[in-house]
Short mmCIF file of C-alpha atoms in Angstrom, two decimals:
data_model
loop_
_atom_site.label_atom_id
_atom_site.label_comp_id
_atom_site.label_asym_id
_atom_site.label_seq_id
_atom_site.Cartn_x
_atom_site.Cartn_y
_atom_site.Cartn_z
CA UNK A 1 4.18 2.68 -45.97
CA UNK A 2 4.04 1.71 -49.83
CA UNK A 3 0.84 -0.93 -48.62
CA UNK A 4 -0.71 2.52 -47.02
CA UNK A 5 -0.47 4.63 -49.85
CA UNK A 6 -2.08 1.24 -52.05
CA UNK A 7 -4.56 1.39 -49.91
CA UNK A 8 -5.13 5.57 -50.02
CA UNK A 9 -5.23 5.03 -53.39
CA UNK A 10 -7.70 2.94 -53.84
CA UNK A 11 -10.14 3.73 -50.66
CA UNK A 12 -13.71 5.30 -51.50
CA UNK A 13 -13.98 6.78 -48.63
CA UNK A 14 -11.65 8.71 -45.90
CA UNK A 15 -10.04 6.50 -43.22
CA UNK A 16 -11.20 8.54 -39.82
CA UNK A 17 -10.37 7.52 -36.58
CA UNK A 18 -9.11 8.70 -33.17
CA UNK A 19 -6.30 11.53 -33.93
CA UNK A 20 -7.17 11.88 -38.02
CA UNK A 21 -7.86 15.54 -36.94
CA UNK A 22 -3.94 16.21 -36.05
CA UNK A 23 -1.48 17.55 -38.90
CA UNK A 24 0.83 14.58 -39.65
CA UNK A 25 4.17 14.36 -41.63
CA UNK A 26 3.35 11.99 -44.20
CA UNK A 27 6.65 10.22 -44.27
CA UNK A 28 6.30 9.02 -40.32
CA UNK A 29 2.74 9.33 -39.35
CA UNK A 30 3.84 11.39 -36.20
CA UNK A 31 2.41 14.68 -35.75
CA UNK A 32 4.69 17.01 -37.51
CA UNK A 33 6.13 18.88 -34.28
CA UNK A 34 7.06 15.27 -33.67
CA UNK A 35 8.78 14.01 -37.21
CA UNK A 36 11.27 11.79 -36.79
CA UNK A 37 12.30 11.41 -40.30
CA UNK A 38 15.90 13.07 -40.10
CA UNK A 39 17.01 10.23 -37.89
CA UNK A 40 15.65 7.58 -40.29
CA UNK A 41 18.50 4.97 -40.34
CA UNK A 42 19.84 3.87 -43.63
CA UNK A 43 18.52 -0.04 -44.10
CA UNK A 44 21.25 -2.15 -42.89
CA UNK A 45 19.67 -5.56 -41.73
CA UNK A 46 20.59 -8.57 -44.14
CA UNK A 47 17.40 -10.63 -42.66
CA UNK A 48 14.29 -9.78 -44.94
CA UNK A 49 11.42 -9.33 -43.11
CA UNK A 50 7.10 -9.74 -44.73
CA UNK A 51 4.14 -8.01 -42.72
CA UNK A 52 0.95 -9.88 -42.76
CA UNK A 53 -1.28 -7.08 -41.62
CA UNK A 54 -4.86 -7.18 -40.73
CA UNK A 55 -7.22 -4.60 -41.98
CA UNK A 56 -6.60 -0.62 -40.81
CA UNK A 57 -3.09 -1.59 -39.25
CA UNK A 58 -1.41 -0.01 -42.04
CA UNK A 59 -2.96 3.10 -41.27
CA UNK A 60 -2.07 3.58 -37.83
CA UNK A 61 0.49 6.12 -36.78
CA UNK A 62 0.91 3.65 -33.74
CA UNK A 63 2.27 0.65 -35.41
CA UNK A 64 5.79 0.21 -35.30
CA UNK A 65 6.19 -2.74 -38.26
CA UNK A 66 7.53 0.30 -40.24
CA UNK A 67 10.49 1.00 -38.29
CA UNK A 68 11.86 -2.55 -38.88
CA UNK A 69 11.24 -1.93 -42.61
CA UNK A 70 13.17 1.06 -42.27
CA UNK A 71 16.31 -0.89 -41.02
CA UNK A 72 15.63 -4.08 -43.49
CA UNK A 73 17.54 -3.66 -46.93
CA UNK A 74 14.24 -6.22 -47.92
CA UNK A 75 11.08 -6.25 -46.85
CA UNK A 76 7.48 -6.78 -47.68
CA UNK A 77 3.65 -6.06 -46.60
CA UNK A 78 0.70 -7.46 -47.47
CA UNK A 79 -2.99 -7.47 -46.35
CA UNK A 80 -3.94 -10.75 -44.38
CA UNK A 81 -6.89 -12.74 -46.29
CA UNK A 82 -7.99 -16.06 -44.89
CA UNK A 83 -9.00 -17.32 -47.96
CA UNK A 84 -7.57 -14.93 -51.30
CA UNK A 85 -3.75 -14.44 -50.36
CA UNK A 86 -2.39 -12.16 -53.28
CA UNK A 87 -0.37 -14.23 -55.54
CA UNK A 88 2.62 -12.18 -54.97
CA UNK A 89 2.59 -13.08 -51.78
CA UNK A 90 2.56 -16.81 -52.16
CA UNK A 91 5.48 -16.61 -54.77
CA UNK A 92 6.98 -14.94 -52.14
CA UNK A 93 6.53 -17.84 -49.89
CA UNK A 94 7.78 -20.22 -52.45
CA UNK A 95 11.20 -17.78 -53.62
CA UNK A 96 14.39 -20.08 -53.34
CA UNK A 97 15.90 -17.11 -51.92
CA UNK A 98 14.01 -16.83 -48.96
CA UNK A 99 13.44 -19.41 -46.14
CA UNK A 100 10.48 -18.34 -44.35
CA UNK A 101 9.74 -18.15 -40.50
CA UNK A 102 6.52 -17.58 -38.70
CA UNK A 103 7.47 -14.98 -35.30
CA UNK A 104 4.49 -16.69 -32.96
CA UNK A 105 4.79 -18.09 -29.44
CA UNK A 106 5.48 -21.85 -29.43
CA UNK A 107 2.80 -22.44 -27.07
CA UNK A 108 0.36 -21.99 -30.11
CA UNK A 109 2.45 -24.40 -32.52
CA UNK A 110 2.77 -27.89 -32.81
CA UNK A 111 5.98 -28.95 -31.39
CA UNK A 112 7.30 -30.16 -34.80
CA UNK A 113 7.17 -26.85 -36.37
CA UNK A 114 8.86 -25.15 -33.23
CA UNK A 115 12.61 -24.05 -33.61
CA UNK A 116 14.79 -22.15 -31.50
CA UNK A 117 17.21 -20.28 -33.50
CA UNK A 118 17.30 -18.56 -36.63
CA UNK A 119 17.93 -20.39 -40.14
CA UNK A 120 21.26 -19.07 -40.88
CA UNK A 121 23.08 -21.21 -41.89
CA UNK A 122 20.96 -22.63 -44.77
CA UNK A 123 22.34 -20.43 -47.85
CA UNK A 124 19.44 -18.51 -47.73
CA UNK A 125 18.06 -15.11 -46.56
CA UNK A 126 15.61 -15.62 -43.36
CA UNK A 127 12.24 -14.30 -44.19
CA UNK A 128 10.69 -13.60 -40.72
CA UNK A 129 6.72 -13.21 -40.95
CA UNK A 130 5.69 -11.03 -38.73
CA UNK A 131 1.54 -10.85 -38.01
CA UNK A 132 0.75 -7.42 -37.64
CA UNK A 133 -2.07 -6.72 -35.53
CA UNK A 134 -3.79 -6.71 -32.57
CA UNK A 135 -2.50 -10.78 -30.48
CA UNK A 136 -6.87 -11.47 -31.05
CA UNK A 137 -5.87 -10.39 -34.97
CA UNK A 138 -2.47 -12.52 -35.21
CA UNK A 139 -3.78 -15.48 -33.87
CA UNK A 140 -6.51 -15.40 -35.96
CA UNK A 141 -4.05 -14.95 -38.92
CA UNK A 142 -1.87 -17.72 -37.46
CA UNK A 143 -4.88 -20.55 -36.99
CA UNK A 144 -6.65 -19.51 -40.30
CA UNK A 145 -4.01 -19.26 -42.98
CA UNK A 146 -3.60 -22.38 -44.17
CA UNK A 147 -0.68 -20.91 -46.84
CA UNK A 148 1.00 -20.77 -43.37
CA UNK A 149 0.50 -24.00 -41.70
CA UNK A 150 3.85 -25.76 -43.21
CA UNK A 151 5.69 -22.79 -42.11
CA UNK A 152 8.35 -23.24 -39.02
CA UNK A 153 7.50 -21.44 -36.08
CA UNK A 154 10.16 -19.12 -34.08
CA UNK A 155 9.22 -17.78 -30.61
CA UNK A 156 10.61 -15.35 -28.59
CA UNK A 157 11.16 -15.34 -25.06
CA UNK A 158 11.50 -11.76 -23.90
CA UNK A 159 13.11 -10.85 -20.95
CA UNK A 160 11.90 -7.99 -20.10
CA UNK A 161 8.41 -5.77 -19.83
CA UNK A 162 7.79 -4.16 -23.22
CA UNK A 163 8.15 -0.54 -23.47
CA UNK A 164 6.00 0.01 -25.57
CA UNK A 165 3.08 1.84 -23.97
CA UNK A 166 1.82 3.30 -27.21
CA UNK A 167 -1.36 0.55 -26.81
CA UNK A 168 -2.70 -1.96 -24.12
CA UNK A 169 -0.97 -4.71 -24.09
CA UNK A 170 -3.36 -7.96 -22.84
CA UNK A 171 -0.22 -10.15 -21.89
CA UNK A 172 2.40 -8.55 -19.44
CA UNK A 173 5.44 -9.77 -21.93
CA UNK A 174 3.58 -8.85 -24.90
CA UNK A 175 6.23 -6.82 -27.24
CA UNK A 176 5.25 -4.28 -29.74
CA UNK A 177 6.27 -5.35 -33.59
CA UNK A 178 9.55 -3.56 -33.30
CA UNK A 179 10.47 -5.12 -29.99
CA UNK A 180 10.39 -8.25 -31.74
CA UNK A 181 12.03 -7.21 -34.40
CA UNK A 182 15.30 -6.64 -32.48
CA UNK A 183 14.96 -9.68 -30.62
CA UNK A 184 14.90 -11.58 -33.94
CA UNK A 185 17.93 -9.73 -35.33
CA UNK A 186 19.83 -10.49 -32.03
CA UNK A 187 18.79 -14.19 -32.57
CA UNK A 188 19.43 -13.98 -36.28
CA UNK A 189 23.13 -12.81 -35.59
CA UNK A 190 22.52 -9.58 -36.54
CA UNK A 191 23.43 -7.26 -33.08
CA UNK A 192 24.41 -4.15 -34.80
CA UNK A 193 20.80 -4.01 -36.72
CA UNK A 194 18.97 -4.84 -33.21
CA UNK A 195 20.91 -1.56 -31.92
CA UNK A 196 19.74 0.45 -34.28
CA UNK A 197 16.67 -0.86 -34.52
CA UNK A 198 16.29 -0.47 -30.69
CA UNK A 199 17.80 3.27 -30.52
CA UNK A 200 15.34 4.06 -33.51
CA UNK A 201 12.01 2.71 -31.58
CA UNK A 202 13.19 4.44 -28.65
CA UNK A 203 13.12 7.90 -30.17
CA UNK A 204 9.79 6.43 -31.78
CA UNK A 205 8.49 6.05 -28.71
CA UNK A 206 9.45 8.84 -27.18
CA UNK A 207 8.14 11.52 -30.03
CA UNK A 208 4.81 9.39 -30.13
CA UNK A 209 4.16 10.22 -26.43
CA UNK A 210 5.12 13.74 -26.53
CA UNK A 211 2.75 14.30 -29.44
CA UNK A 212 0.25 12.58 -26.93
CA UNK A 213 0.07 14.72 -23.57
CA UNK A 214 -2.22 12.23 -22.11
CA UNK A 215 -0.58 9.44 -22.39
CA UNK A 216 1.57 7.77 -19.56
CA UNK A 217 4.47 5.53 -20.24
CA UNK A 218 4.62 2.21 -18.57
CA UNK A 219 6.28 2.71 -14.60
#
């Protein structure tokens, strides 16, 4: 949300799309018949958690990378650029603090940078990067970044169909960002996070698709 109003801020021109025209609480993005802000959870999550996001996803009242930042005490977001990555973001990369993890499927990483389980156990926080966008967007992000490619790569292996339903989905298992979220807190031994995480997507989800009467949730 801070990256959003950065970008408000500094925009020449309005950002119109499909639904600008509805009335929108500006702390959730859901129409305001819909707000979900009283159930907010207080941040509890110890993992820290950065956003690569590609252009407009900030914007969207669909995107669901805000609800994990809502549960992580730390968390970042930053525009994806191929070629200019803000600084801050690189020092990020490089904080002592932090080890960072690229979420992505293994089956688009070089074995060698593939691991199974969350870093843990290595005195420092996990900093899952999580490539917010459409999958044509985050692979693009995930081939192109070079500031990435020494990264290690976690995938998840869901077990169920997302339930999503907010967007197409071009892969049957494809999850939503929050839906990976609280499979990552599960595998980062964090259940009680994933819980809230999950009960907090699930109102999410359900508000979203009341404030669309169109729209049909996955069967």
């Amino acid at each position: 949300m801070a990256l959003r109003l950065d970008e408000l801020s500094r925009s020449t021109r309005p950002f119109v799309t499909r639904g600008s025209r509805v009335v929108r609480c500006d702390g959730c993005l859901l129409p305001q018949k819909q707000c979900i802000c009283s159930v907010r959870p207080a941040p509890v999550a110890e993992s820290a958690f950065l956003f690569l996001m590609a252009k407009g996803e900030s914007y969207k009242p669909s995107n669901t990378g805000r609800l994990i930042a809502d549960v992580a005490k730390n968390n970042f977001a930053f525009n994806w650029s191929r070629t200019e990555p803000q600084p801050e973001l690189l020092a990020l990369l490089n904080d002592n603090r932090y080890m960072p993890v690229i979420i992505f499927p293994h089956e688009n990483a070089a074995p060698e940078r593939c691991i199974h389980s969350a870093p843990v156990a290595t005195g420092k926080t996990p900093l899952f990067i999580m490539l917010d966008g459409t999958w044509r967007e985050a692979g693009r992000m995930f081939r192109k970044s070079a500031y990435l490619q020494h990264l290690p790569v976690l995938g998840i292996q869901p077990q169920a169909l997302s339930d999503y339903a907010l967007r197409e989905a071009t892969r049957d298992f494809q999850l939503c960002t929050a839906e990976v979220g609280i499979e990552v807190l599960k595998l980062a031994g964090e259940p009680g996070a994933a819980a809230i995480l999950q009960d907090y997507f699930s109102h999410f989800r359900e508000k979203y698709l009341a404030g669309k009467p169109h729209s049909k949730a996955r069967t």
